[in-house]
Amino acid sequence: MKLFSIRNLHLWHRWLGIGLGFMVLLWFISGVVMMFVTYPRLTQEERIPHLQSVNPGLVKVNPAEALATFGGKPDKIRLNMLSARPVYHLMMPDGWHSIWADSGQVLSVNLELIRHSAHAFLPGQSISTIHLLDHDLWSISSSLNPHRPLYQVSFDNGDILYLSSHTSEVVLDTTRSERAWNWLGSVIHWVYITPLRFDHPEAWRQVIMWLSLPATVMGLIGIWLGIDRMRIRRRYKGGRITPYRGWAKWHHVSGLLAGALCLTWLFSGWLSVKPFDLFSGRKLSATESQAWAAQPDGATLPALPAHLANMNTLGEIEWQYFAGKPYLLGLAPQRSYLLDANTGALIPGFTTEALSAQAAQLLPDSKVKHATLLEHGDRYYYGKRLEALSPVVRLDLDDVADTSYYIDPATSRIVASHNNHSRTYRWLFAALHRLDFAPFDNAELPRWVIVILFSIGGTVLSAAGLVMGWRRLTRA
C-alpha cells in the first residue's frame, strides 16, 4: 500500500481534521474578531493626552545629578509631571528608576501615588480595588517587564489600569468590552494560556508551531483531494461538480472556493512563530542604536533650558543624542517636537544628507547607496505605521543583506528597518496572513470585506468537517 495513495490521503485528511478541526474553526472566527478589537495595549497616542504639561520652572535637579544617584548609563531618560511635581524616569540596565526633579529624592511608589496616577488617567471614575501582581492574562507582554510588579487598578465601570511599581505611570489600559471581545479574539487565536505564554514562552511557541504545521498539511491534502473529486466537464449525475451531498457537499464546495486562502493563512500562521528560525522581522541592535546616537564617552546630559518652545503642550520630554549631539524630544498630543537641548528652540528637522552621513556609521564596511524621501511609504512601510508617521526617509545601504532604514526626519528616530531576510518574512507572513499587499495594504475596508468573506468560507469548511468527523467517530 502506497503511503500517498488517494485512500491514505483521505485517511490523513480525516484524522488530522478530527484532531485539529475545532482549533482551525476557532482560528477563523477569532481572526475576524481581531480585525476590529486588538489585544490590550497603551499606545503613545493614548498615553500622551493624559499627561500633565511639564512645568520647567519647578525643575531644580539637572539630568546629570539625577543620573549620578543611580550610576551607570541610561538607555532612556524622560521628564514628566507626577502629582504636580516634575520627575525623571531613567531606564537603567536593571529596569526603570525615578527621582523627583524638584528635590533629588528617589521616588518611592506607594498606594497614594498609584491612586493619584490612576485618577489622573481616568478622572471621575471610582476605584474598586488595587492589587499588586506580577502578571495576568492582559499584562503578559515582555515590554512591561521593566515595570514589574504592576499595580492593577480596577474601576467600578469595568476599566482596568496597570501601573508601574517603579515609576507610578500607567503602562496599560483595558476596558470590560475590550477584554470580553479578546476572549473571542486574541486569547483564542494566540492560545494565550497565561502560565504557558508567560512562564514558558518557548513551550508556547512550540505548541503554536505544532498545531499550525499539521493543520497546514491537512489543508494541503484537502485541496488536492477536493480538486481530484471535482468534475467540470464530465459532471456527476444531475450536472453536479461534486459527488457529495449534505455536510460533505458543503465541505467540498467551501474548500474549492476558500481552500487556497485558508491554506495560506494556516501556513503564514505557522511562520508567525518563526519556526526553526527560518524567517523573522528585523529589529535594531544595541550596536546600531549606539552608532546612530554616537553619544561621546563621559558626556553629561544638558540641563533643561529655562525656555522651551511649545512648553504649554508638552506632556513629556526625552533627552536623546543624534550624531554625537544632544537634543530634546518633546511629546505633545498629536505630534512631537525636536528641540535644541541647550536653548530649547524648535528645530525643523534633519536633512536627508545629515541622516545619510550618520547611517553610514551603522554597519561596518557599508555605505548609503540610495536616500529617498517617502511621502506615501512603500511596500515595507505602509498601513497604520504610514498613517502614524509620514513622510520618512529611506536609506538603502550596500551591505550584503541590502539593509534599509526608515527614519523620521523630524526627530531623527529610526522607525523601521529591513533586510533581505525581513523582506521575505513580510511577504510570507504579512502579505499572506493579513492580505497586506496592493491594493489592500493601505485600504482597510476592501481588505476587511475580502477577509470576512473568506473567513466565512473557512468557518463553513471547518464546521462541515467537524460534523463529518463527529459522525465518523460515533459510527466507529
XYZ file of C-alpha atoms in Angstrom, residues 52 55 58 81-86 100 102 116:
12
model
C 0.067 66.995 32.655
C 6.493 72.909 34.164
C 9.726 73.519 39.081
C 4.845 65.568 35.930
C 3.518 63.424 38.775
C 1.229 64.839 41.459
C 2.004 68.306 40.064
C 5.730 67.693 40.621
C 8.434 67.107 37.974
C 11.957 63.799 41.860
C 12.491 69.275 42.318
C -3.384 59.774 42.081
